């Protein structure tokens, strides 16, 4: 059954979520698959109807003060800085992370991003784009849906994602800066390609970097486990806000207590058991 509360928000002329499996749906899916195969990234421009963009922005602006703000020293693999790594390994390069996250339990059910995230037809569409039989919401009560906030002067440094695929949507654009940069396929499930990663982290890999001019309401599908990526420092007065829709191939995914404290500043009972891994390979992180 089609969710009317979601299809009224989505530009169904371009992305026919109101007609699952129809010709328009298949056309949009094929285009996304082609982008992902070629570049590891697909941007579905204008996914949200123009008349809902101000609502999207206003909801994010209201949520942003609820974010857990902290500045910390990290590496591109999100592993401990004192991990035993050989000399010259890019994981030994220390970066500063200054972005903040609003956890899912602080995002009301009526918000546009919460309605999209939980919508079965939206999930089916995303799964089809990634050529998955099915995808599942995180069981983690904090990490399933987040609003990523990058304040002026802050950035989200180079990193790889733990999950194989990422779904996100810019909800507020900064005045300047805050550019999404990525290195498509810089590593593969079989190889880390450490020299290339180190070159980018040391500012010598410009030929490996691509940049996106994302706009509010664009839906981004991204294979962030294999593409090193970052958000450059935000400048001007406005924050950069992005909704992150976290899904997985399997049910029951819960983050570790350590990761929950790092991102949200708190831990819930669900995090105190054994975390369910979502890794699909033997890569670092």
C-alpha atoms as a PDB file:
ATOM      1  CA  UNK A   1       0.000   0.000   0.000  1.00  0.00           C
ATOM      2  CA  UNK A   2       1.356   3.426  -0.977  1.00  0.00           C
ATOM      3  CA  UNK A   3       1.943   5.903   1.863  1.00  0.00           C
ATOM      4  CA  UNK A   4       0.102   9.070   0.834  1.00  0.00           C
ATOM      5  CA  UNK A   5       1.788  11.116   3.572  1.00  0.00           C
ATOM      6  CA  UNK A   6       5.126  10.456   1.879  1.00  0.00           C
ATOM      7  CA  UNK A   7       4.130  10.627  -1.770  1.00  0.00           C
ATOM      8  CA  UNK A   8       2.685  14.108  -1.237  1.00  0.00           C
ATOM      9  CA  UNK A   9       6.179  15.235  -0.199  1.00  0.00           C
ATOM     10  CA  UNK A  10       8.120  13.500  -3.003  1.00  0.00           C
ATOM     11  CA  UNK A  11       8.160  14.748  -6.601  1.00  0.00           C
ATOM     12  CA  UNK A  12       6.321  11.723  -7.974  1.00  0.00           C
ATOM     13  CA  UNK A  13       6.527  13.022 -11.536  1.00  0.00           C
ATOM     14  CA  UNK A  14      10.265  12.337 -11.431  1.00  0.00           C
ATOM     15  CA  UNK A  15      10.333   9.654  -8.734  1.00  0.00           C
ATOM     16  CA  UNK A  16       7.014   7.745  -8.867  1.00  0.00           C
ATOM     17  CA  UNK A  17       6.786   6.392  -5.332  1.00  0.00           C
ATOM     18  CA  UNK A  18       3.034   6.406  -5.873  1.00  0.00           C
ATOM     19  CA  UNK A  19       3.378   3.668  -8.513  1.00  0.00           C
ATOM     20  CA  UNK A  20       5.841   1.017  -7.217  1.00  0.00           C
ATOM     21  CA  UNK A  21       7.173  -1.206  -9.979  1.00  0.00           C
ATOM     22  CA  UNK A  22       5.708   0.944 -12.731  1.00  0.00           C
ATOM     23  CA  UNK A  23       7.540   2.275 -15.776  1.00  0.00           C
ATOM     24  CA  UNK A  24       8.502   5.559 -14.100  1.00  0.00           C
ATOM     25  CA  UNK A  25       9.694   3.781 -10.966  1.00  0.00           C
ATOM     26  CA  UNK A  26      11.855   1.420 -13.021  1.00  0.00           C
ATOM     27  CA  UNK A  27      13.264   4.306 -15.051  1.00  0.00           C
ATOM     28  CA  UNK A  28      14.325   6.171 -11.882  1.00  0.00           C
ATOM     29  CA  UNK A  29      15.797   2.979 -10.400  1.00  0.00           C
ATOM     30  CA  UNK A  30      17.797   2.209 -13.546  1.00  0.00           C
ATOM     31  CA  UNK A  31      19.250   5.730 -13.575  1.00  0.00           C
ATOM     32  CA  UNK A  32      20.314   5.461  -9.912  1.00  0.00           C
ATOM     33  CA  UNK A  33      21.857   2.034 -10.486  1.00  0.00           C
ATOM     34  CA  UNK A  34      23.842   3.317 -13.453  1.00  0.00           C
ATOM     35  CA  UNK A  35      25.226   6.209 -11.389  1.00  0.00           C
ATOM     36  CA  UNK A  36      26.155   3.891  -8.518  1.00  0.00           C
ATOM     37  CA  UNK A  37      27.881   1.445 -10.847  1.00  0.00           C
ATOM     38  CA  UNK A  38      29.880   4.196 -12.510  1.00  0.00           C
ATOM     39  CA  UNK A  39      30.681   6.421  -9.560  1.00  0.00           C
ATOM     40  CA  UNK A  40      29.523   4.882  -6.294  1.00  0.00           C
ATOM     41  CA  UNK A  41      27.131   7.828  -5.891  1.00  0.00           C
ATOM     42  CA  UNK A  42      23.751   8.895  -7.232  1.00  0.00           C
ATOM     43  CA  UNK A  43      22.056  12.219  -6.509  1.00  0.00           C
ATOM     44  CA  UNK A  44      18.306  12.270  -7.088  1.00  0.00           C
ATOM     45  CA  UNK A  45      17.903  15.991  -7.571  1.00  0.00           C
ATOM     46  CA  UNK A  46      14.678  17.608  -6.453  1.00  0.00           C
ATOM     47  CA  UNK A  47      13.455  14.479  -4.681  1.00  0.00           C
ATOM     48  CA  UNK A  48      11.362  16.593  -2.297  1.00  0.00           C
ATOM     49  CA  UNK A  49       8.772  18.902  -3.861  1.00  0.00           C
ATOM     50  CA  UNK A  50       9.776  22.613  -3.797  1.00  0.00           C
ATOM     51  CA  UNK A  51       6.796  23.591  -1.640  1.00  0.00           C
ATOM     52  CA  UNK A  52       8.106  21.375   1.201  1.00  0.00           C
ATOM     53  CA  UNK A  53      11.694  22.646   1.229  1.00  0.00           C
ATOM     54  CA  UNK A  54      11.004  25.382   3.772  1.00  0.00           C
ATOM     55  CA  UNK A  55       9.300  22.862   6.051  1.00  0.00           C
ATOM     56  CA  UNK A  56      12.320  20.585   5.677  1.00  0.00           C
ATOM     57  CA  UNK A  57      14.668  23.450   6.569  1.00  0.00           C
ATOM     58  CA  UNK A  58      12.575  24.734   9.475  1.00  0.00           C
ATOM     59  CA  UNK A  59      12.264  21.288  11.043  1.00  0.00           C
ATOM     60  CA  UNK A  60      16.027  20.810  10.848  1.00  0.00           C
ATOM     61  CA  UNK A  61      16.672  24.251  12.341  1.00  0.00           C
ATOM     62  CA  UNK A  62      14.385  23.415  15.254  1.00  0.00           C
ATOM     63  CA  UNK A  63      16.134  20.067  15.815  1.00  0.00           C
ATOM     64  CA  UNK A  64      19.735  21.302  15.523  1.00  0.00           C
ATOM     65  CA  UNK A  65      20.034  22.627  19.113  1.00  0.00           C
ATOM     66  CA  UNK A  66      19.317  19.078  20.335  1.00  0.00           C
ATOM     67  CA  UNK A  67      22.535  17.787  18.727  1.00  0.00           C
ATOM     68  CA  UNK A  68      25.397  16.435  20.802  1.00  0.00           C
ATOM     69  CA  UNK A  69      28.237  18.850  20.082  1.00  0.00           C
ATOM     70  CA  UNK A  70      31.822  17.781  20.599  1.00  0.00           C
ATOM     71  CA  UNK A  71      35.169  18.219  18.865  1.00  0.00           C
ATOM     72  CA  UNK A  72      37.405  15.176  18.839  1.00  0.00           C
ATOM     73  CA  UNK A  73      40.557  13.780  17.285  1.00  0.00           C
ATOM     74  CA  UNK A  74      39.876  10.884  14.898  1.00  0.00           C
ATOM     75  CA  UNK A  75      41.306   9.065  11.900  1.00  0.00           C
ATOM     76  CA  UNK A  76      39.719   8.181   8.562  1.00  0.00           C
ATOM     77  CA  UNK A  77      38.904   4.648   9.711  1.00  0.00           C
ATOM     78  CA  UNK A  78      37.204   5.605  13.005  1.00  0.00           C
ATOM     79  CA  UNK A  79      39.462   3.249  14.926  1.00  0.00           C
ATOM     80  CA  UNK A  80      41.362   4.124  18.133  1.00  0.00           C
ATOM     81  CA  UNK A  81      44.217   6.550  17.566  1.00  0.00           C
ATOM     82  CA  UNK A  82      46.538   4.257  19.495  1.00  0.00           C
ATOM     83  CA  UNK A  83      45.799   1.232  17.289  1.00  0.00           C
ATOM     84  CA  UNK A  84      48.931  -0.635  16.270  1.00  0.00           C
ATOM     85  CA  UNK A  85      49.538   0.311  12.645  1.00  0.00           C
ATOM     86  CA  UNK A  86      52.758   0.230  10.595  1.00  0.00           C
ATOM     87  CA  UNK A  87      54.750   3.390   9.924  1.00  0.00           C
ATOM     88  CA  UNK A  88      53.227   5.387   7.069  1.00  0.00           C
ATOM     89  CA  UNK A  89      49.752   3.859   7.412  1.00  0.00           C
ATOM     90  CA  UNK A  90      47.050   6.498   6.682  1.00  0.00           C
ATOM     91  CA  UNK A  91      45.247   5.440   9.849  1.00  0.00           C
ATOM     92  CA  UNK A  92      48.023   7.164  11.799  1.00  0.00           C
ATOM     93  CA  UNK A  93      47.046  10.560  10.363  1.00  0.00           C
ATOM     94  CA  UNK A  94      45.011  12.427  12.983  1.00  0.00           C
ATOM     95  CA  UNK A  95      42.056  14.587  11.910  1.00  0.00           C
ATOM     96  CA  UNK A  96      39.635  16.814  13.830  1.00  0.00           C
ATOM     97  CA  UNK A  97      35.912  16.032  13.712  1.00  0.00           C
ATOM     98  CA  UNK A  98      33.590  18.888  14.633  1.00  0.00           C
ATOM     99  CA  UNK A  99      30.199  17.823  13.329  1.00  0.00           C
ATOM    100  CA  UNK A 100      27.305  17.018  15.661  1.00  0.00           C
ATOM    101  CA  UNK A 101      24.371  14.601  15.596  1.00  0.00           C
ATOM    102  CA  UNK A 102      20.728  14.750  16.642  1.00  0.00           C
ATOM    103  CA  UNK A 103      19.711  11.206  17.609  1.00  0.00           C
ATOM    104  CA  UNK A 104      16.583   9.507  16.298  1.00  0.00           C
ATOM    105  CA  UNK A 105      14.737   9.514  19.637  1.00  0.00           C
ATOM    106  CA  UNK A 106      14.873  13.329  19.571  1.00  0.00           C
ATOM    107  CA  UNK A 107      13.313  13.589  16.098  1.00  0.00           C
ATOM    108  CA  UNK A 108       9.476  13.713  16.280  1.00  0.00           C
ATOM    109  CA  UNK A 109       7.424  11.236  14.263  1.00  0.00           C
ATOM    110  CA  UNK A 110       5.665  13.991  12.321  1.00  0.00           C
ATOM    111  CA  UNK A 111       8.847  15.441  10.778  1.00  0.00           C
ATOM    112  CA  UNK A 112       9.412  14.930   7.073  1.00  0.00           C
ATOM    113  CA  UNK A 113      12.669  13.040   7.570  1.00  0.00           C
ATOM    114  CA  UNK A 114      11.131  10.668  10.109  1.00  0.00           C
ATOM    115  CA  UNK A 115       8.170  10.001   7.818  1.00  0.00           C
ATOM    116  CA  UNK A 116      10.489   9.274   4.900  1.00  0.00           C
ATOM    117  CA  UNK A 117      12.818   7.052   6.915  1.00  0.00           C
ATOM    118  CA  UNK A 118      10.013   4.814   8.220  1.00  0.00           C
ATOM    119  CA  UNK A 119       8.017   4.697   4.978  1.00  0.00           C
ATOM    120  CA  UNK A 120       7.820   1.172   3.472  1.00  0.00           C
ATOM    121  CA  UNK A 121       7.531   2.530  -0.077  1.00  0.00           C
ATOM    122  CA  UNK A 122      10.565   4.794   0.417  1.00  0.00           C
ATOM    123  CA  UNK A 123      12.507   1.833   1.787  1.00  0.00           C
ATOM    124  CA  UNK A 124      11.463  -0.324  -1.158  1.00  0.00           C
ATOM    125  CA  UNK A 125      12.565   2.351  -3.619  1.00  0.00           C
ATOM    126  CA  UNK A 126      15.964   2.761  -1.931  1.00  0.00           C
ATOM    127  CA  UNK A 127      16.444  -1.014  -1.816  1.00  0.00           C
ATOM    128  CA  UNK A 128      15.697  -1.283  -5.528  1.00  0.00           C
ATOM    129  CA  UNK A 129      18.216   1.476  -6.313  1.00  0.00           C
ATOM    130  CA  UNK A 130      20.906  -0.411  -4.401  1.00  0.00           C
ATOM    131  CA  UNK A 131      19.811  -3.731  -5.966  1.00  0.00           C
ATOM    132  CA  UNK A 132      18.907  -5.230  -2.595  1.00  0.00           C
ATOM    133  CA  UNK A 133      16.174  -7.753  -1.947  1.00  0.00           C
ATOM    134  CA  UNK A 134      15.280  -5.886   1.223  1.00  0.00           C
ATOM    135  CA  UNK A 135      16.675  -3.391   3.678  1.00  0.00           C
ATOM    136  CA  UNK A 136      15.910  -2.777   7.329  1.00  0.00           C
ATOM    137  CA  UNK A 137      15.845   0.136   9.726  1.00  0.00           C
ATOM    138  CA  UNK A 138      18.485   0.026  12.428  1.00  0.00           C
ATOM    139  CA  UNK A 139      17.248  -1.443  15.693  1.00  0.00           C
ATOM    140  CA  UNK A 140      19.555   1.069  17.397  1.00  0.00           C
ATOM    141  CA  UNK A 141      17.207   3.630  18.988  1.00  0.00           C
ATOM    142  CA  UNK A 142      19.669   6.505  18.448  1.00  0.00           C
ATOM    143  CA  UNK A 143      21.584   5.821  15.228  1.00  0.00           C
ATOM    144  CA  UNK A 144      18.885   4.761  12.757  1.00  0.00           C
ATOM    145  CA  UNK A 145      17.955   8.282  11.703  1.00  0.00           C
ATOM    146  CA  UNK A 146      20.125  11.290  12.534  1.00  0.00           C
ATOM    147  CA  UNK A 147      20.415  14.945  11.677  1.00  0.00           C
ATOM    148  CA  UNK A 148      24.061  15.789  11.004  1.00  0.00           C
ATOM    149  CA  UNK A 149      24.896  19.373  11.980  1.00  0.00           C
ATOM    150  CA  UNK A 150      28.063  21.137  10.834  1.00  0.00           C
ATOM    151  CA  UNK A 151      28.383  24.575  12.423  1.00  0.00           C
ATOM    152  CA  UNK A 152      30.428  27.447  10.963  1.00  0.00           C
ATOM    153  CA  UNK A 153      34.121  26.768  11.424  1.00  0.00           C
ATOM    154  CA  UNK A 154      33.516  23.039  11.776  1.00  0.00           C
ATOM    155  CA  UNK A 155      33.850  20.143   9.304  1.00  0.00           C
ATOM    156  CA  UNK A 156      33.316  16.410   8.949  1.00  0.00           C
ATOM    157  CA  UNK A 157      36.804  15.183   8.026  1.00  0.00           C
ATOM    158  CA  UNK A 158      37.829  12.433   5.621  1.00  0.00           C
ATOM    159  CA  UNK A 159      36.390   9.058   6.615  1.00  0.00           C
ATOM    160  CA  UNK A 160      34.931   5.766   5.434  1.00  0.00           C
ATOM    161  CA  UNK A 161      31.463   4.572   6.462  1.00  0.00           C
ATOM    162  CA  UNK A 162      30.969   1.336   8.347  1.00  0.00           C
ATOM    163  CA  UNK A 163      27.871   0.459   6.366  1.00  0.00           C
ATOM    164  CA  UNK A 164      28.213  -0.454   2.687  1.00  0.00           C
ATOM    165  CA  UNK A 165      25.562   2.034   1.553  1.00  0.00           C
ATOM    166  CA  UNK A 166      24.403   5.417   2.823  1.00  0.00           C
ATOM    167  CA  UNK A 167      21.237   7.436   2.206  1.00  0.00           C
ATOM    168  CA  UNK A 168      21.185  11.141   3.042  1.00  0.00           C
ATOM    169  CA  UNK A 169      19.446  14.429   2.269  1.00  0.00           C
ATOM    170  CA  UNK A 170      20.682  17.983   2.709  1.00  0.00           C
ATOM    171  CA  UNK A 171      18.019  19.980   4.576  1.00  0.00           C
ATOM    172  CA  UNK A 172      19.861  23.289   5.033  1.00  0.00           C
ATOM    173  CA  UNK A 173      22.666  24.625   2.913  1.00  0.00           C
ATOM    174  CA  UNK A 174      25.430  26.747   4.495  1.00  0.00           C
ATOM    175  CA  UNK A 175      26.219  30.211   3.195  1.00  0.00           C
ATOM    176  CA  UNK A 176      29.555  28.920   1.917  1.00  0.00           C
ATOM    177  CA  UNK A 177      31.887  25.980   2.359  1.00  0.00           C
ATOM    178  CA  UNK A 178      30.481  22.676   3.528  1.00  0.00           C
ATOM    179  CA  UNK A 179      31.190  21.000   0.176  1.00  0.00           C
ATOM    180  CA  UNK A 180      30.768  17.236  -0.083  1.00  0.00           C
ATOM    181  CA  UNK A 181      33.974  15.743  -1.490  1.00  0.00           C
ATOM    182  CA  UNK A 182      34.544  12.070  -2.239  1.00  0.00           C
ATOM    183  CA  UNK A 183      36.982   9.655  -3.833  1.00  0.00           C
ATOM    184  CA  UNK A 184      34.854   7.048  -5.618  1.00  0.00           C
ATOM    185  CA  UNK A 185      36.027   3.480  -5.227  1.00  0.00           C
ATOM    186  CA  UNK A 186      39.336   4.480  -3.651  1.00  0.00           C
ATOM    187  CA  UNK A 187      39.268   1.082  -1.949  1.00  0.00           C
ATOM    188  CA  UNK A 188      37.501  -2.164  -2.805  1.00  0.00           C
ATOM    189  CA  UNK A 189      36.181  -5.065  -0.706  1.00  0.00           C
ATOM    190  CA  UNK A 190      39.466  -6.829  -1.486  1.00  0.00           C
ATOM    191  CA  UNK A 191      42.041  -4.017  -1.203  1.00  0.00           C
ATOM    192  CA  UNK A 192      42.640  -0.967   1.021  1.00  0.00           C
ATOM    193  CA  UNK A 193      44.813   0.970  -1.500  1.00  0.00           C
ATOM    194  CA  UNK A 194      46.636   2.665   1.367  1.00  0.00           C
ATOM    195  CA  UNK A 195      48.913   4.786  -0.838  1.00  0.00           C
ATOM    196  CA  UNK A 196      45.953   6.483  -2.516  1.00  0.00           C
ATOM    197  CA  UNK A 197      44.200   7.071   0.807  1.00  0.00           C
ATOM    198  CA  UNK A 198      47.354   8.563   2.312  1.00  0.00           C
ATOM    199  CA  UNK A 199      47.811  10.846  -0.701  1.00  0.00           C
ATOM    200  CA  UNK A 200      44.331  12.315  -0.231  1.00  0.00           C
ATOM    201  CA  UNK A 201      44.782  12.766   3.518  1.00  0.00           C
ATOM    202  CA  UNK A 202      48.106  14.529   2.923  1.00  0.00           C
ATOM    203  CA  UNK A 203      46.575  16.877   0.331  1.00  0.00           C
ATOM    204  CA  UNK A 204      48.339  15.268  -2.631  1.00  0.00           C
ATOM    205  CA  UNK A 205      45.439  13.338  -4.194  1.00  0.00           C
ATOM    206  CA  UNK A 206      43.480  16.068  -5.963  1.00  0.00           C
ATOM    207  CA  UNK A 207      43.105  13.851  -9.047  1.00  0.00           C
ATOM    208  CA  UNK A 208      41.164  11.324  -6.951  1.00  0.00           C
ATOM    209  CA  UNK A 209      38.630  13.806  -5.542  1.00  0.00           C
ATOM    210  CA  UNK A 210      35.188  14.707  -6.883  1.00  0.00           C
ATOM    211  CA  UNK A 211      32.832  17.367  -5.530  1.00  0.00           C
ATOM    212  CA  UNK A 212      29.061  17.626  -5.375  1.00  0.00           C
ATOM    213  CA  UNK A 213      26.894  20.738  -5.373  1.00  0.00           C
ATOM    214  CA  UNK A 214      24.114  19.326  -3.184  1.00  0.00           C
ATOM    215  CA  UNK A 215      20.893  21.267  -2.673  1.00  0.00           C
ATOM    216  CA  UNK A 216      18.194  20.899  -0.019  1.00  0.00           C
ATOM    217  CA  UNK A 217      15.734  18.177  -0.959  1.00  0.00           C
ATOM    218  CA  UNK A 218      18.215  16.189  -3.072  1.00  0.00           C
ATOM    219  CA  UNK A 219      18.393  12.516  -2.092  1.00  0.00           C
ATOM    220  CA  UNK A 220      21.938  11.134  -2.123  1.00  0.00           C
ATOM    221  CA  UNK A 221      22.622   7.408  -2.447  1.00  0.00           C
ATOM    222  CA  UNK A 222      26.241   6.631  -1.704  1.00  0.00           C
ATOM    223  CA  UNK A 223      28.592   3.677  -1.307  1.00  0.00           C
ATOM    224  CA  UNK A 224      30.536   5.285   1.509  1.00  0.00           C
ATOM    225  CA  UNK A 225      32.330   2.161   2.683  1.00  0.00           C
ATOM    226  CA  UNK A 226      34.531   2.181  -0.409  1.00  0.00           C
ATOM    227  CA  UNK A 227      34.691   5.926  -1.114  1.00  0.00           C
ATOM    228  CA  UNK A 228      36.709   8.163   1.189  1.00  0.00           C
ATOM    229  CA  UNK A 229      34.639  11.302   1.762  1.00  0.00           C
ATOM    230  CA  UNK A 230      34.282  14.474   3.812  1.00  0.00           C
ATOM    231  CA  UNK A 231      32.405  17.751   4.271  1.00  0.00           C
ATOM    232  CA  UNK A 232      34.775  20.717   4.002  1.00  0.00           C
ATOM    233  CA  UNK A 233      34.719  23.447   6.690  1.00  0.00           C
ATOM    234  CA  UNK A 234      31.515  25.475   6.803  1.00  0.00           C
ATOM    235  CA  UNK A 235      31.890  29.265   6.560  1.00  0.00           C
ATOM    236  CA  UNK A 236      29.408  32.093   6.949  1.00  0.00           C
ATOM    237  CA  UNK A 237      26.630  32.305   9.543  1.00  0.00           C
ATOM    238  CA  UNK A 238      24.422  29.316   8.602  1.00  0.00           C
ATOM    239  CA  UNK A 239      24.891  25.719   9.717  1.00  0.00           C
ATOM    240  CA  UNK A 240      24.877  22.791   7.291  1.00  0.00           C
ATOM    241  CA  UNK A 241      22.147  20.228   8.100  1.00  0.00           C
ATOM    242  CA  UNK A 242      21.864  16.745   6.591  1.00  0.00           C
ATOM    243  CA  UNK A 243      19.431  13.941   7.391  1.00  0.00           C
ATOM    244  CA  UNK A 244      21.120  10.540   7.449  1.00  0.00           C
ATOM    245  CA  UNK A 245      18.847   7.535   6.856  1.00  0.00           C
ATOM    246  CA  UNK A 246      20.650   4.456   8.191  1.00  0.00           C
ATOM    247  CA  UNK A 247      19.541   1.072   6.876  1.00  0.00           C
ATOM    248  CA  UNK A 248      21.160  -2.353   6.763  1.00  0.00           C
ATOM    249  CA  UNK A 249      20.812  -5.644   4.925  1.00  0.00           C
ATOM    250  CA  UNK A 250      19.958  -7.488   8.157  1.00  0.00           C
ATOM    251  CA  UNK A 251      17.700  -6.882  11.140  1.00  0.00           C
ATOM    252  CA  UNK A 252      18.794  -6.133  14.688  1.00  0.00           C
ATOM    253  CA  UNK A 253      21.691  -3.773  13.977  1.00  0.00           C
ATOM    254  CA  UNK A 254      22.791  -1.885  17.100  1.00  0.00           C
ATOM    255  CA  UNK A 255      25.918   0.210  17.505  1.00  0.00           C
ATOM    256  CA  UNK A 256      28.479  -0.260  20.234  1.00  0.00           C
ATOM    257  CA  UNK A 257      28.276   1.619  23.522  1.00  0.00           C
ATOM    258  CA  UNK A 258      31.595   3.330  22.682  1.00  0.00           C
ATOM    259  CA  UNK A 259      30.324   4.564  19.329  1.00  0.00           C
ATOM    260  CA  UNK A 260      27.036   5.744  20.857  1.00  0.00           C
ATOM    261  CA  UNK A 261      28.865   7.801  23.484  1.00  0.00           C
ATOM    262  CA  UNK A 262      31.104   9.260  20.783  1.00  0.00           C
ATOM    263  CA  UNK A 263      28.269  10.383  18.514  1.00  0.00           C
ATOM    264  CA  UNK A 264      25.391  11.081  20.899  1.00  0.00           C
ATOM    265  CA  UNK A 265      26.999  11.551  24.297  1.00  0.00           C
ATOM    266  CA  UNK A 266      24.879   8.837  25.900  1.00  0.00           C
ATOM    267  CA  UNK A 267      24.171   5.134  26.001  1.00  0.00           C
ATOM    268  CA  UNK A 268      20.838   3.318  26.288  1.00  0.00           C
ATOM    269  CA  UNK A 269      20.212  -0.228  27.590  1.00  0.00           C
ATOM    270  CA  UNK A 270      20.052  -1.479  23.977  1.00  0.00           C
ATOM    271  CA  UNK A 271      23.746  -0.615  23.539  1.00  0.00           C
ATOM    272  CA  UNK A 272      24.967  -2.639  26.500  1.00  0.00           C
ATOM    273  CA  UNK A 273      24.660  -6.044  24.827  1.00  0.00           C
ATOM    274  CA  UNK A 274      26.640  -7.388  21.908  1.00  0.00           C
ATOM    275  CA  UNK A 275      26.554  -4.999  18.971  1.00  0.00           C
ATOM    276  CA  UNK A 276      25.532  -6.484  15.643  1.00  0.00           C
ATOM    277  CA  UNK A 277      28.229  -5.986  13.016  1.00  0.00           C
ATOM    278  CA  UNK A 278      27.187  -4.642   9.624  1.00  0.00           C
ATOM    279  CA  UNK A 279      30.512  -5.097   7.867  1.00  0.00           C
ATOM    280  CA  UNK A 280      30.416  -7.001   4.612  1.00  0.00           C
ATOM    281  CA  UNK A 281      34.181  -7.426   4.185  1.00  0.00           C
ATOM    282  CA  UNK A 282      37.480  -7.581   6.053  1.00  0.00           C
ATOM    283  CA  UNK A 283      38.448  -3.952   5.518  1.00  0.00           C
ATOM    284  CA  UNK A 284      39.759  -1.787   8.342  1.00  0.00           C
ATOM    285  CA  UNK A 285      36.981  -0.115  10.404  1.00  0.00           C
END
